[in-house]
Amino acid sequence: MSANDFQKAVAGFRKHLPDLNTPRFQIAKNQNAYEYAEAFQKTHVPPWLYALTQAWEELLKDPYVGVTTNGNILPDLFPTQDQGVAIDQIVSSVEKVLSQLSNDQKEKVRFALDANEWRAWSNPEFLLRPFGLRLEELDEKIAKSILAVLEATFSPEGYQKALSAMRINGFLGQVCNITKIMNEYSYNFLLFGTPSTTEPWGWSLYGHHLCLNVYLHGKQIVISPTFTGAEPNVIDEGPFSGTEILHIEGELGLKLMQSLADDDKRKAQTYKLLRDPGMLQTGDLKIDRWNTDDQRHVCGAFRDNRIVPYEGISVSRFDAAQQELVLRIAEEFCLYLPQPARNMRLELIKGHFDETYFSWIGEWGADNPFYYRIQSPVIVVEFDHHSGVFLNNKEPAKFHTHTIVRTPNAGDYGNALRRAEDRLK
């Protein structure tokens, strides 16, 4: 990100700082995460988010199937393979965490491999399901040991991406003076199964704007679903000043859209407006195409079984340079994966270009906010510019970003690779 673009992002979000004298912030500044969530459950404010959480409750009751285009799972898409994962190092990092925990903490953090808690993650700041261990409640040494699990699991650049999301969350908490609700450590960590170099197991971490699900079996890894977001997407003061996130994904998507011929742009653009009258908006939040929280993205929290038909234009129509852009976008979205596993993931994605679609919502000028999705039988990535939740911009802006990765056809949570007795119920 250039210095000019960074300053532009700073100027953009600084115009929309909230009024901290309103009751919302005056009350919240004295609450911790549990009191804040309890007040939300009692008052149902904001009502649009409360209604969505009720829809989430219903969606979580459904047995896991996976994201599909038509309700039917395509089988045999994901091979079992040695991806060169440093499994010894990852297991060692988790064992170090466990060695520091009390018996009560160990019991709280551990879940069966097939536990439905895998699917209980969500990205709002409200702590709706306080499973596992919350980093901010732990000794600093233990919290840092959990971060070391992320570092051992992810690529170096993927680890920095996760840290950036957590630090920006802390920065937003400082901007809004609600640091007991949003900080670098306001995330929950869960273990599934028994850490092993040979048998399947996994872990998850979730909280505001960062939700990560990791499945491991020997030297193979699945990191999906993931949610990475930021409001704002830069830090301009304090110890982490200069941090920025999710700009490359936006720049590459815009470059791809702008590279298309006019006729192909029209094919890719599924809706002209970011909240378009053509989008399904019935009030049934389980099926609507737009809602206040998700806005344009369709594969977020609790959408494990969503039917998402292909939209837009086939990537098979693209020239070599445009297809290379698709791969570069996919790589940014898969940045958490260690490099050998990421390379294999990209080869799998490339192998399905005949069944891959690129879709766009909004305009494509340099300053326009937008949404795009790349979807195939083996991956779904979504990028969306959002309106303000804590900042006060009522319309989507380029300084508030949500990104999602899903592995359709039962690939999320490594379910397609699991033995029958280990699959999510």
GROMACS .gro file of C-alpha atoms in nm:
model
  425
    1MET     CA    1   0.000   0.000   0.000
    2SER     CA    2   0.149   0.331  -0.104
    3ALA     CA    3   0.193   0.616   0.145
    4ASN     CA    4  -0.061   0.818  -0.051
    5ASP     CA    5  -0.319   0.537  -0.037
    6PHE     CA    6  -0.255   0.493   0.334
    7GLN     CA    7  -0.319   0.861   0.403
    8LYS     CA    8  -0.630   0.846   0.187
    9ALA     CA    9  -0.762   0.557   0.396
   10VAL     CA   10  -0.683   0.746   0.717
   11ALA     CA   11  -0.857   1.060   0.594
   12GLY     CA   12  -1.157   0.850   0.491
   13PHE     CA   13  -1.221   0.688   0.827
   14ARG     CA   14  -1.126   0.995   1.034
   15LYS     CA   15  -1.422   1.179   0.879
   16HIS     CA   16  -1.656   0.924   1.033
   17LEU     CA   17  -1.549   0.894   1.396
   18PRO     CA   18  -1.844   0.824   1.627
   19ASP     CA   19  -1.979   1.058   1.893
   20LEU     CA   20  -1.859   0.894   2.214
   21ASN     CA   21  -2.104   1.098   2.422
   22THR     CA   22  -2.403   0.901   2.297
   23PRO     CA   23  -2.565   0.650   2.536
   24ARG     CA   24  -2.437   0.361   2.324
   25PHE     CA   25  -2.073   0.439   2.398
   26GLN     CA   26  -2.121   0.589   2.744
   27ILE     CA   27  -2.281   0.265   2.863
   28ALA     CA   28  -2.052   0.030   2.675
   29LYS     CA   29  -1.730   0.186   2.804
   30ASN     CA   30  -1.810   0.051   3.152
   31GLN     CA   31  -1.909  -0.298   3.038
   32ASN     CA   32  -1.700  -0.607   2.985
   33ALA     CA   33  -1.770  -0.851   2.702
   34TYR     CA   34  -2.017  -1.056   2.908
   35GLU     CA   35  -2.214  -0.757   3.039
   36TYR     CA   36  -2.224  -0.613   2.688
   37ALA     CA   37  -2.360  -0.939   2.544
   38GLU     CA   38  -2.611  -0.977   2.829
   39ALA     CA   39  -2.744  -0.625   2.766
   40PHE     CA   40  -2.780  -0.708   2.397
   41GLN     CA   41  -2.981  -1.021   2.476
   42LYS     CA   42  -3.210  -0.826   2.711
   43THR     CA   43  -3.263  -0.509   2.505
   44HIS     CA   44  -3.247  -0.662   2.155
   45VAL     CA   45  -3.052  -0.352   2.045
   46PRO     CA   46  -2.965  -0.322   1.765
   47PRO     CA   47  -3.284  -0.502   1.656
   48TRP     CA   48  -3.154  -0.596   1.311
   49LEU     CA   49  -2.861  -0.784   1.463
   50TYR     CA   50  -3.076  -0.948   1.729
   51ALA     CA   51  -3.311  -1.075   1.457
   52LEU     CA   52  -3.013  -1.214   1.269
   53THR     CA   53  -2.884  -1.397   1.577
   54GLN     CA   54  -3.223  -1.567   1.604
   55ALA     CA   55  -3.188  -1.684   1.245
   56TRP     CA   56  -2.839  -1.808   1.331
   57GLU     CA   57  -2.983  -2.015   1.616
   58GLU     CA   58  -3.211  -2.191   1.370
   59LEU     CA   59  -2.936  -2.243   1.112
   60LEU     CA   60  -2.706  -2.401   1.371
   61LYS     CA   61  -2.969  -2.667   1.443
   62ASP     CA   62  -2.943  -2.801   1.089
   63PRO     CA   63  -2.705  -3.095   1.038
   64TYR     CA   64  -2.386  -2.997   0.861
   65VAL     CA   65  -2.390  -3.047   0.483
   66GLY     CA   66  -2.167  -2.780   0.335
   67VAL     CA   67  -2.197  -2.489   0.096
   68THR     CA   68  -2.327  -2.600  -0.245
   69THR     CA   69  -2.468  -2.451  -0.563
   70ASN     CA   70  -2.785  -2.663  -0.556
   71GLY     CA   71  -2.804  -2.859  -0.230
   72ASN     CA   72  -2.609  -3.155  -0.365
   73ILE     CA   73  -2.251  -3.232  -0.260
   74LEU     CA   74  -2.001  -3.303  -0.534
   75PRO     CA   75  -1.788  -3.595  -0.408
   76ASP     CA   76  -1.417  -3.676  -0.433
   77LEU     CA   77  -1.293  -3.321  -0.486
   78PHE     CA   78  -1.032  -3.308  -0.210
   79PRO     CA   79  -0.746  -3.559  -0.216
   80THR     CA   80  -0.564  -3.683   0.090
   81GLN     CA   81  -0.205  -3.563   0.046
   82ASP     CA   82   0.118  -3.481   0.221
   83GLN     CA   83   0.130  -3.101   0.219
   84GLY     CA   84   0.453  -3.070   0.411
   85VAL     CA   85   0.287  -2.919   0.716
   86ALA     CA   86   0.522  -2.878   1.016
   87ILE     CA   87   0.293  -3.091   1.229
   88ASP     CA   88   0.553  -3.166   1.498
   89GLN     CA   89   0.600  -2.795   1.557
   90ILE     CA   90   0.225  -2.729   1.568
   91VAL     CA   91   0.158  -3.012   1.814
   92SER     CA   92   0.447  -2.896   2.033
   93SER     CA   93   0.304  -2.543   2.043
   94VAL     CA   94  -0.037  -2.672   2.155
   95GLU     CA   95   0.116  -2.899   2.417
   96LYS     CA   96   0.297  -2.596   2.557
   97VAL     CA   97  -0.039  -2.420   2.595
   98LEU     CA   98  -0.195  -2.721   2.766
   99SER     CA   99   0.100  -2.754   3.005
  100GLN     CA  100   0.021  -2.408   3.146
  101LEU     CA  101  -0.353  -2.460   3.196
  102SER     CA  102  -0.539  -2.563   3.508
  103ASN     CA  103  -0.760  -2.870   3.493
  104ASP     CA  104  -1.067  -2.647   3.469
  105GLN     CA  105  -0.914  -2.454   3.179
  106LYS     CA  106  -0.821  -2.776   3.000
  107GLU     CA  107  -1.176  -2.898   3.032
  108LYS     CA  108  -1.309  -2.569   2.902
  109VAL     CA  109  -1.084  -2.551   2.597
  110ARG     CA  110  -1.122  -2.911   2.472
  111PHE     CA  111  -1.403  -3.048   2.255
  112ALA     CA  112  -1.467  -3.368   2.065
  113LEU     CA  113  -1.344  -3.374   1.707
  114ASP     CA  114  -1.701  -3.392   1.574
  115ALA     CA  115  -1.837  -3.125   1.813
  116ASN     CA  116  -2.089  -2.877   1.679
  117GLU     CA  117  -1.891  -2.598   1.847
  118TRP     CA  118  -1.678  -2.591   1.531
  119ARG     CA  119  -1.973  -2.415   1.369
  120ALA     CA  120  -2.050  -2.171   1.651
  121TRP     CA  121  -1.811  -1.893   1.544
  122SER     CA  122  -1.937  -1.545   1.462
  123ASN     CA  123  -1.771  -1.217   1.371
  124PRO     CA  124  -1.966  -0.940   1.556
  125GLU     CA  125  -1.814  -0.798   1.873
  126PHE     CA  126  -2.093  -0.951   2.082
  127LEU     CA  127  -1.972  -1.262   2.266
  128LEU     CA  128  -2.273  -1.474   2.180
  129ARG     CA  129  -2.121  -1.817   2.247
  130PRO     CA  130  -1.837  -1.798   2.499
  131PHE     CA  131  -1.684  -2.138   2.425
  132GLY     CA  132  -1.321  -2.225   2.491
  133LEU     CA  133  -1.074  -1.987   2.651
  134ARG     CA  134  -1.087  -1.612   2.598
  135LEU     CA  135  -0.738  -1.474   2.552
  136GLU     CA  136  -0.799  -1.152   2.746
  137GLU     CA  137  -0.889  -1.357   3.056
  138LEU     CA  138  -0.565  -1.555   3.055
  139ASP     CA  139  -0.221  -1.481   3.190
  140GLU     CA  140  -0.020  -1.296   2.930
  141LYS     CA  141   0.220  -1.591   2.902
  142ILE     CA  142  -0.064  -1.827   2.814
  143ALA     CA  143  -0.221  -1.582   2.568
  144LYS     CA  144   0.113  -1.546   2.393
  145SER     CA  145   0.147  -1.925   2.384
  146ILE     CA  146  -0.185  -1.941   2.201
  147LEU     CA  147  -0.055  -1.683   1.954
  148ALA     CA  148   0.245  -1.912   1.911
  149VAL     CA  149   0.002  -2.185   1.798
  150LEU     CA  150  -0.116  -1.950   1.523
  151GLU     CA  151   0.244  -1.874   1.433
  152ALA     CA  152   0.339  -2.243   1.418
  153THR     CA  153   0.032  -2.327   1.207
  154PHE     CA  154   0.025  -2.041   0.956
  155SER     CA  155   0.267  -1.909   0.701
  156PRO     CA  156   0.472  -1.613   0.830
  157GLU     CA  157   0.266  -1.372   0.619
  158GLY     CA  158  -0.058  -1.541   0.727
  159TYR     CA  159   0.038  -1.503   1.091
  160GLN     CA  160   0.106  -1.132   1.036
  161LYS     CA  161  -0.234  -1.100   0.870
  162ALA     CA  162  -0.405  -1.249   1.175
  163LEU     CA  163  -0.205  -1.024   1.410
  164SER     CA  164  -0.298  -0.721   1.200
  165ALA     CA  165  -0.669  -0.803   1.228
  166MET     CA  166  -0.637  -0.843   1.606
  167ARG     CA  167  -0.439  -0.522   1.644
  168ILE     CA  168  -0.687  -0.324   1.435
  169ASN     CA  169  -0.963  -0.461   1.656
  170GLY     CA  170  -0.771  -0.327   1.954
  171PHE     CA  171  -0.725   0.006   1.779
  172LEU     CA  172  -1.100   0.031   1.712
  173GLY     CA  173  -1.164  -0.041   2.079
  174GLN     CA  174  -0.935   0.248   2.170
  175VAL     CA  175  -1.098   0.483   1.917
  176CYS     CA  176  -1.439   0.400   2.064
  177ASN     CA  177  -1.322   0.384   2.427
  178ILE     CA  178  -1.459   0.032   2.475
  179THR     CA  179  -1.136  -0.161   2.525
  180LYS     CA  180  -1.296  -0.416   2.760
  181ILE     CA  181  -1.513  -0.525   2.467
  182MET     CA  182  -1.270  -0.490   2.177
  183ASN     CA  183  -0.898  -0.540   2.217
  184GLU     CA  184  -0.615  -0.748   2.072
  185TYR     CA  185  -0.708  -1.040   2.293
  186SER     CA  186  -1.088  -1.039   2.268
  187TYR     CA  187  -1.086  -1.381   2.096
  188ASN     CA  188  -1.185  -1.731   2.200
  189PHE     CA  189  -0.962  -2.034   2.142
  190LEU     CA  190  -1.091  -2.393   2.116
  191LEU     CA  191  -0.924  -2.732   2.065
  192PHE     CA  192  -1.097  -3.022   1.889
  193GLY     CA  193  -0.977  -3.377   1.938
  194THR     CA  194  -0.633  -3.466   2.072
  195PRO     CA  195  -0.330  -3.292   1.921
  196SER     CA  196  -0.140  -3.555   1.727
  197THR     CA  197   0.121  -3.583   1.454
  198THR     CA  198  -0.069  -3.872   1.293
  199GLU     CA  199  -0.437  -3.853   1.389
  200PRO     CA  200  -0.695  -3.584   1.297
  201TRP     CA  201  -0.759  -3.286   1.526
  202GLY     CA  202  -0.797  -2.912   1.499
  203TRP     CA  203  -0.844  -2.574   1.660
  204SER     CA  204  -1.041  -2.256   1.611
  205LEU     CA  205  -1.014  -1.894   1.714
  206TYR     CA  206  -1.297  -1.646   1.679
  207GLY     CA  207  -1.394  -1.293   1.773
  208HIS     CA  208  -1.463  -0.956   1.616
  209HIS     CA  209  -1.344  -0.949   1.255
  210LEU     CA  210  -1.130  -1.263   1.285
  211CYS     CA  211  -1.261  -1.620   1.277
  212LEU     CA  212  -1.026  -1.906   1.187
  213ASN     CA  213  -1.095  -2.279   1.167
  214VAL     CA  214  -0.804  -2.521   1.130
  215TYR     CA  215  -0.825  -2.896   1.065
  216LEU     CA  216  -0.508  -3.105   1.072
  217HIS     CA  217  -0.437  -3.468   0.990
  218GLY     CA  218  -0.072  -3.559   0.972
  219LYS     CA  219   0.093  -3.326   0.724
  220GLN     CA  220  -0.232  -3.210   0.565
  221ILE     CA  221  -0.414  -2.892   0.666
  222VAL     CA  222  -0.747  -2.722   0.596
  223ILE     CA  223  -0.797  -2.360   0.703
  224SER     CA  224  -1.162  -2.296   0.625
  225PRO     CA  225  -1.396  -2.130   0.685
  226THR     CA  226  -1.222  -1.804   0.763
  227PHE     CA  227  -1.354  -1.455   0.820
  228THR     CA  228  -1.109  -1.164   0.818
  229GLY     CA  229  -1.232  -0.806   0.844
  230ALA     CA  230  -1.134  -0.460   0.960
  231GLU     CA  231  -1.300  -0.131   1.054
  232PRO     CA  232  -1.101   0.076   0.979
  233ASN     CA  233  -0.847  -0.118   0.772
  234VAL     CA  234  -0.549   0.094   0.881
  235ILE     CA  235  -0.392   0.207   1.210
  236ASP     CA  236  -0.259   0.563   1.210
  237GLU     CA  237  -0.144   0.609   1.571
  238GLY     CA  238  -0.002   0.417   1.863
  239PRO     CA  239   0.252   0.132   1.874
  240PHE     CA  240   0.110  -0.040   1.565
  241SER     CA  241   0.079   0.272   1.352
  242GLY     CA  242   0.127   0.184   0.985
  243THR     CA  243  -0.062  -0.146   1.009
  244GLU     CA  244  -0.293  -0.205   0.714
  245ILE     CA  245  -0.490  -0.505   0.597
  246LEU     CA  246  -0.706  -0.638   0.311
  247HIS     CA  247  -0.604  -0.373   0.060
  248ILE     CA  248  -0.427  -0.616  -0.175
  249GLU     CA  249  -0.740  -0.829  -0.209
  250GLY     CA  250  -0.939  -0.516  -0.298
  251GLU     CA  251  -0.680  -0.382  -0.541
  252LEU     CA  252  -0.646  -0.713  -0.725
  253GLY     CA  253  -1.023  -0.760  -0.750
  254LEU     CA  254  -1.067  -0.410  -0.889
  255LYS     CA  255  -0.781  -0.463  -1.135
  256LEU     CA  256  -0.946  -0.782  -1.260
  257MET     CA  257  -1.286  -0.617  -1.303
  258GLN     CA  258  -1.138  -0.316  -1.480
  259SER     CA  259  -0.943  -0.545  -1.715
  260LEU     CA  260  -1.259  -0.705  -1.855
  261ALA     CA  261  -1.409  -0.605  -2.186
  262ASP     CA  262  -1.729  -0.404  -2.155
  263ASP     CA  263  -1.950  -0.699  -2.246
  264ASP     CA  264  -1.775  -0.917  -1.987
  265LYS     CA  265  -1.811  -0.645  -1.724
  266ARG     CA  266  -2.186  -0.651  -1.780
  267LYS     CA  267  -2.189  -1.029  -1.742
  268ALA     CA  268  -1.985  -1.013  -1.422
  269GLN     CA  269  -2.194  -0.736  -1.263
  270THR     CA  270  -2.484  -0.917  -1.099
  271TYR     CA  271  -2.623  -0.601  -0.934
  272LYS     CA  272  -2.556  -0.236  -1.010
  273LEU     CA  273  -2.632  -0.104  -0.662
  274LEU     CA  274  -2.476  -0.221  -0.338
  275ARG     CA  275  -2.825  -0.251  -0.195
  276ASP     CA  276  -3.010  -0.326  -0.511
  277PRO     CA  277  -3.391  -0.356  -0.534
  278GLY     CA  278  -3.334  -0.679  -0.722
  279MET     CA  279  -3.177  -0.844  -0.417
  280LEU     CA  280  -3.408  -1.071  -0.218
  281GLN     CA  281  -3.507  -0.875   0.095
  282THR     CA  282  -3.814  -1.047   0.239
  283GLY     CA  283  -3.719  -1.020   0.606
  284ASP     CA  284  -3.644  -1.393   0.625
  285LEU     CA  285  -3.281  -1.361   0.727
  286LYS     CA  286  -3.209  -1.725   0.655
  287ILE     CA  287  -3.257  -1.674   0.283
  288ASP     CA  288  -3.237  -1.301   0.203
  289ARG     CA  289  -2.967  -1.185  -0.038
  290TRP     CA  290  -2.905  -0.867   0.165
  291ASN     CA  291  -2.926  -0.791   0.535
  292THR     CA  292  -2.784  -0.513   0.751
  293ASP     CA  293  -2.510  -0.726   0.907
  294ASP     CA  294  -2.394  -0.952   0.622
  295GLN     CA  295  -2.485  -0.690   0.360
  296ARG     CA  296  -2.371  -0.852   0.034
  297HIS     CA  297  -2.173  -1.154   0.146
  298VAL     CA  298  -2.358  -1.485   0.154
  299CYS     CA  299  -2.115  -1.731   0.315
  300GLY     CA  300  -2.054  -1.579   0.658
  301ALA     CA  301  -2.124  -1.709   1.007
  302PHE     CA  302  -2.373  -1.996   1.033
  303ARG     CA  303  -2.405  -2.021   0.654
  304ASP     CA  304  -2.242  -2.366   0.653
  305ASN     CA  305  -2.520  -2.514   0.438
  306ARG     CA  306  -2.605  -2.218   0.217
  307ILE     CA  307  -2.704  -2.283  -0.142
  308VAL     CA  308  -2.512  -2.032  -0.352
  309PRO     CA  309  -2.577  -2.063  -0.727
  310TYR     CA  310  -2.301  -1.953  -0.959
  311GLU     CA  311  -2.327  -1.590  -1.069
  312GLY     CA  312  -2.136  -1.367  -1.306
  313ILE     CA  313  -1.893  -1.473  -1.574
  314SER     CA  314  -1.696  -1.792  -1.625
  315VAL     CA  315  -1.323  -1.762  -1.562
  316SER     CA  316  -1.273  -1.993  -1.860
  317ARG     CA  317  -1.348  -1.687  -2.078
  318PHE     CA  318  -1.056  -1.495  -1.929
  319ASP     CA  319  -0.720  -1.454  -2.098
  320ALA     CA  320  -0.400  -1.581  -1.936
  321ALA     CA  321  -0.327  -1.252  -1.756
  322GLN     CA  322  -0.679  -1.236  -1.611
  323GLN     CA  323  -0.664  -1.599  -1.498
  324GLU     CA  324  -0.333  -1.521  -1.330
  325LEU     CA  325  -0.508  -1.238  -1.146
  326VAL     CA  326  -0.768  -1.488  -1.023
  327LEU     CA  327  -0.487  -1.703  -0.882
  328ARG     CA  328  -0.321  -1.402  -0.719
  329ILE     CA  329  -0.652  -1.313  -0.554
  330ALA     CA  330  -0.697  -1.672  -0.437
  331GLU     CA  331  -0.346  -1.670  -0.292
  332GLU     CA  332  -0.419  -1.360  -0.085
  333PHE     CA  333  -0.734  -1.519   0.051
  334CYS     CA  334  -0.542  -1.841   0.128
  335LEU     CA  335  -0.249  -1.657   0.287
  336TYR     CA  336  -0.291  -1.834   0.620
  337LEU     CA  337  -0.187  -2.163   0.461
  338PRO     CA  338   0.182  -2.257   0.483
  339GLN     CA  339   0.343  -2.213   0.142
  340PRO     CA  340   0.358  -2.580   0.031
  341ALA     CA  341  -0.007  -2.635   0.125
  342ARG     CA  342  -0.101  -2.305  -0.039
  343ASN     CA  343   0.070  -2.406  -0.362
  344MET     CA  344  -0.131  -2.729  -0.369
  345ARG     CA  345  -0.449  -2.537  -0.295
  346LEU     CA  346  -0.383  -2.302  -0.585
  347GLU     CA  347  -0.321  -2.597  -0.820
  348LEU     CA  348  -0.655  -2.744  -0.714
  349ILE     CA  349  -0.826  -2.409  -0.777
  350LYS     CA  350  -0.659  -2.375  -1.119
  351GLY     CA  351  -0.769  -2.725  -1.211
  352HIS     CA  352  -1.133  -2.613  -1.179
  353PHE     CA  353  -1.116  -2.293  -1.385
  354ASP     CA  354  -1.372  -2.438  -1.627
  355GLU     CA  355  -1.618  -2.437  -1.335
  356THR     CA  356  -1.512  -2.107  -1.174
  357TYR     CA  357  -1.717  -1.785  -1.179
  358PHE     CA  358  -1.636  -1.424  -1.102
  359SER     CA  359  -1.918  -1.192  -0.995
  360TRP     CA  360  -1.930  -0.825  -0.901
  361ILE     CA  361  -2.171  -0.586  -0.728
  362GLY     CA  362  -2.144  -0.209  -0.762
  363GLU     CA  363  -1.936   0.013  -0.985
  364TRP     CA  364  -1.564  -0.018  -1.055
  365GLY     CA  365  -1.419   0.330  -1.040
  366ALA     CA  366  -1.107   0.388  -0.830
  367ASP     CA  367  -1.306   0.528  -0.537
  368ASN     CA  368  -1.617   0.310  -0.558
  369PRO     CA  369  -1.689   0.057  -0.282
  370PHE     CA  370  -1.776  -0.286  -0.419
  371TYR     CA  371  -1.831  -0.656  -0.361
  372TYR     CA  372  -1.689  -0.948  -0.555
  373ARG     CA  373  -1.696  -1.325  -0.532
  374ILE     CA  374  -1.490  -1.601  -0.693
  375GLN     CA  375  -1.663  -1.938  -0.673
  376SER     CA  376  -1.584  -2.289  -0.790
  377PRO     CA  377  -1.648  -2.644  -0.665
  378VAL     CA  378  -1.338  -2.617  -0.442
  379ILE     CA  379  -1.339  -2.258  -0.312
  380VAL     CA  380  -1.557  -1.954  -0.249
  381VAL     CA  381  -1.395  -1.620  -0.167
  382GLU     CA  382  -1.592  -1.304  -0.093
  383PHE     CA  383  -1.475  -0.945  -0.060
  384ASP     CA  384  -1.712  -0.671   0.057
  385HIS     CA  385  -1.689  -0.305   0.151
  386HIS     CA  386  -1.929  -0.230   0.438
  387SER     CA  387  -2.109   0.062   0.588
  388GLY     CA  388  -2.012   0.169   0.939
  389VAL     CA  389  -2.085  -0.032   1.251
  390PHE     CA  390  -1.873   0.171   1.490
  391LEU     CA  391  -1.772   0.443   1.246
  392ASN     CA  392  -2.070   0.650   1.134
  393ASN     CA  393  -2.063   0.615   0.754
  394LYS     CA  394  -2.412   0.509   0.654
  395GLU     CA  395  -2.303   0.388   0.310
  396PRO     CA  396  -2.035   0.128   0.233
  397ALA     CA  397  -1.683   0.268   0.233
  398LYS     CA  398  -1.344   0.133   0.137
  399PHE     CA  399  -1.208   0.159   0.493
  400HIS     CA  400  -1.442  -0.113   0.629
  401THR     CA  401  -1.378  -0.452   0.472
  402HIS     CA  402  -1.508  -0.807   0.518
  403THR     CA  403  -1.350  -1.111   0.353
  404ILE     CA  404  -1.458  -1.474   0.369
  405VAL     CA  405  -1.314  -1.806   0.253
  406ARG     CA  406  -1.531  -2.115   0.225
  407THR     CA  407  -1.446  -2.460   0.094
  408PRO     CA  408  -1.773  -2.583  -0.057
  409ASN     CA  409  -1.893  -2.939  -0.106
  410ALA     CA  410  -1.824  -3.035   0.258
  411GLY     CA  411  -1.468  -2.905   0.247
  412ASP     CA  412  -1.511  -2.663   0.538
  413TYR     CA  413  -1.370  -2.786   0.871
  414GLY     CA  414  -1.191  -3.059   0.670
  415ASN     CA  415  -1.516  -3.255   0.676
  416ALA     CA  416  -1.471  -3.408   0.331
  417LEU     CA  417  -1.136  -3.553   0.444
  418ARG     CA  418  -1.262  -3.698   0.772
  419ARG     CA  419  -1.339  -4.057   0.849
  420ALA     CA  420  -1.710  -4.124   0.880
  421GLU     CA  421  -1.699  -4.144   1.259
  422ASP     CA  422  -1.518  -3.807   1.283
  423ARG     CA  423  -1.746  -3.598   1.060
  424LEU     CA  424  -1.950  -3.310   1.192
  425LYS     CA  425  -2.293  -3.423   1.295
   0.00000   0.00000   0.00000
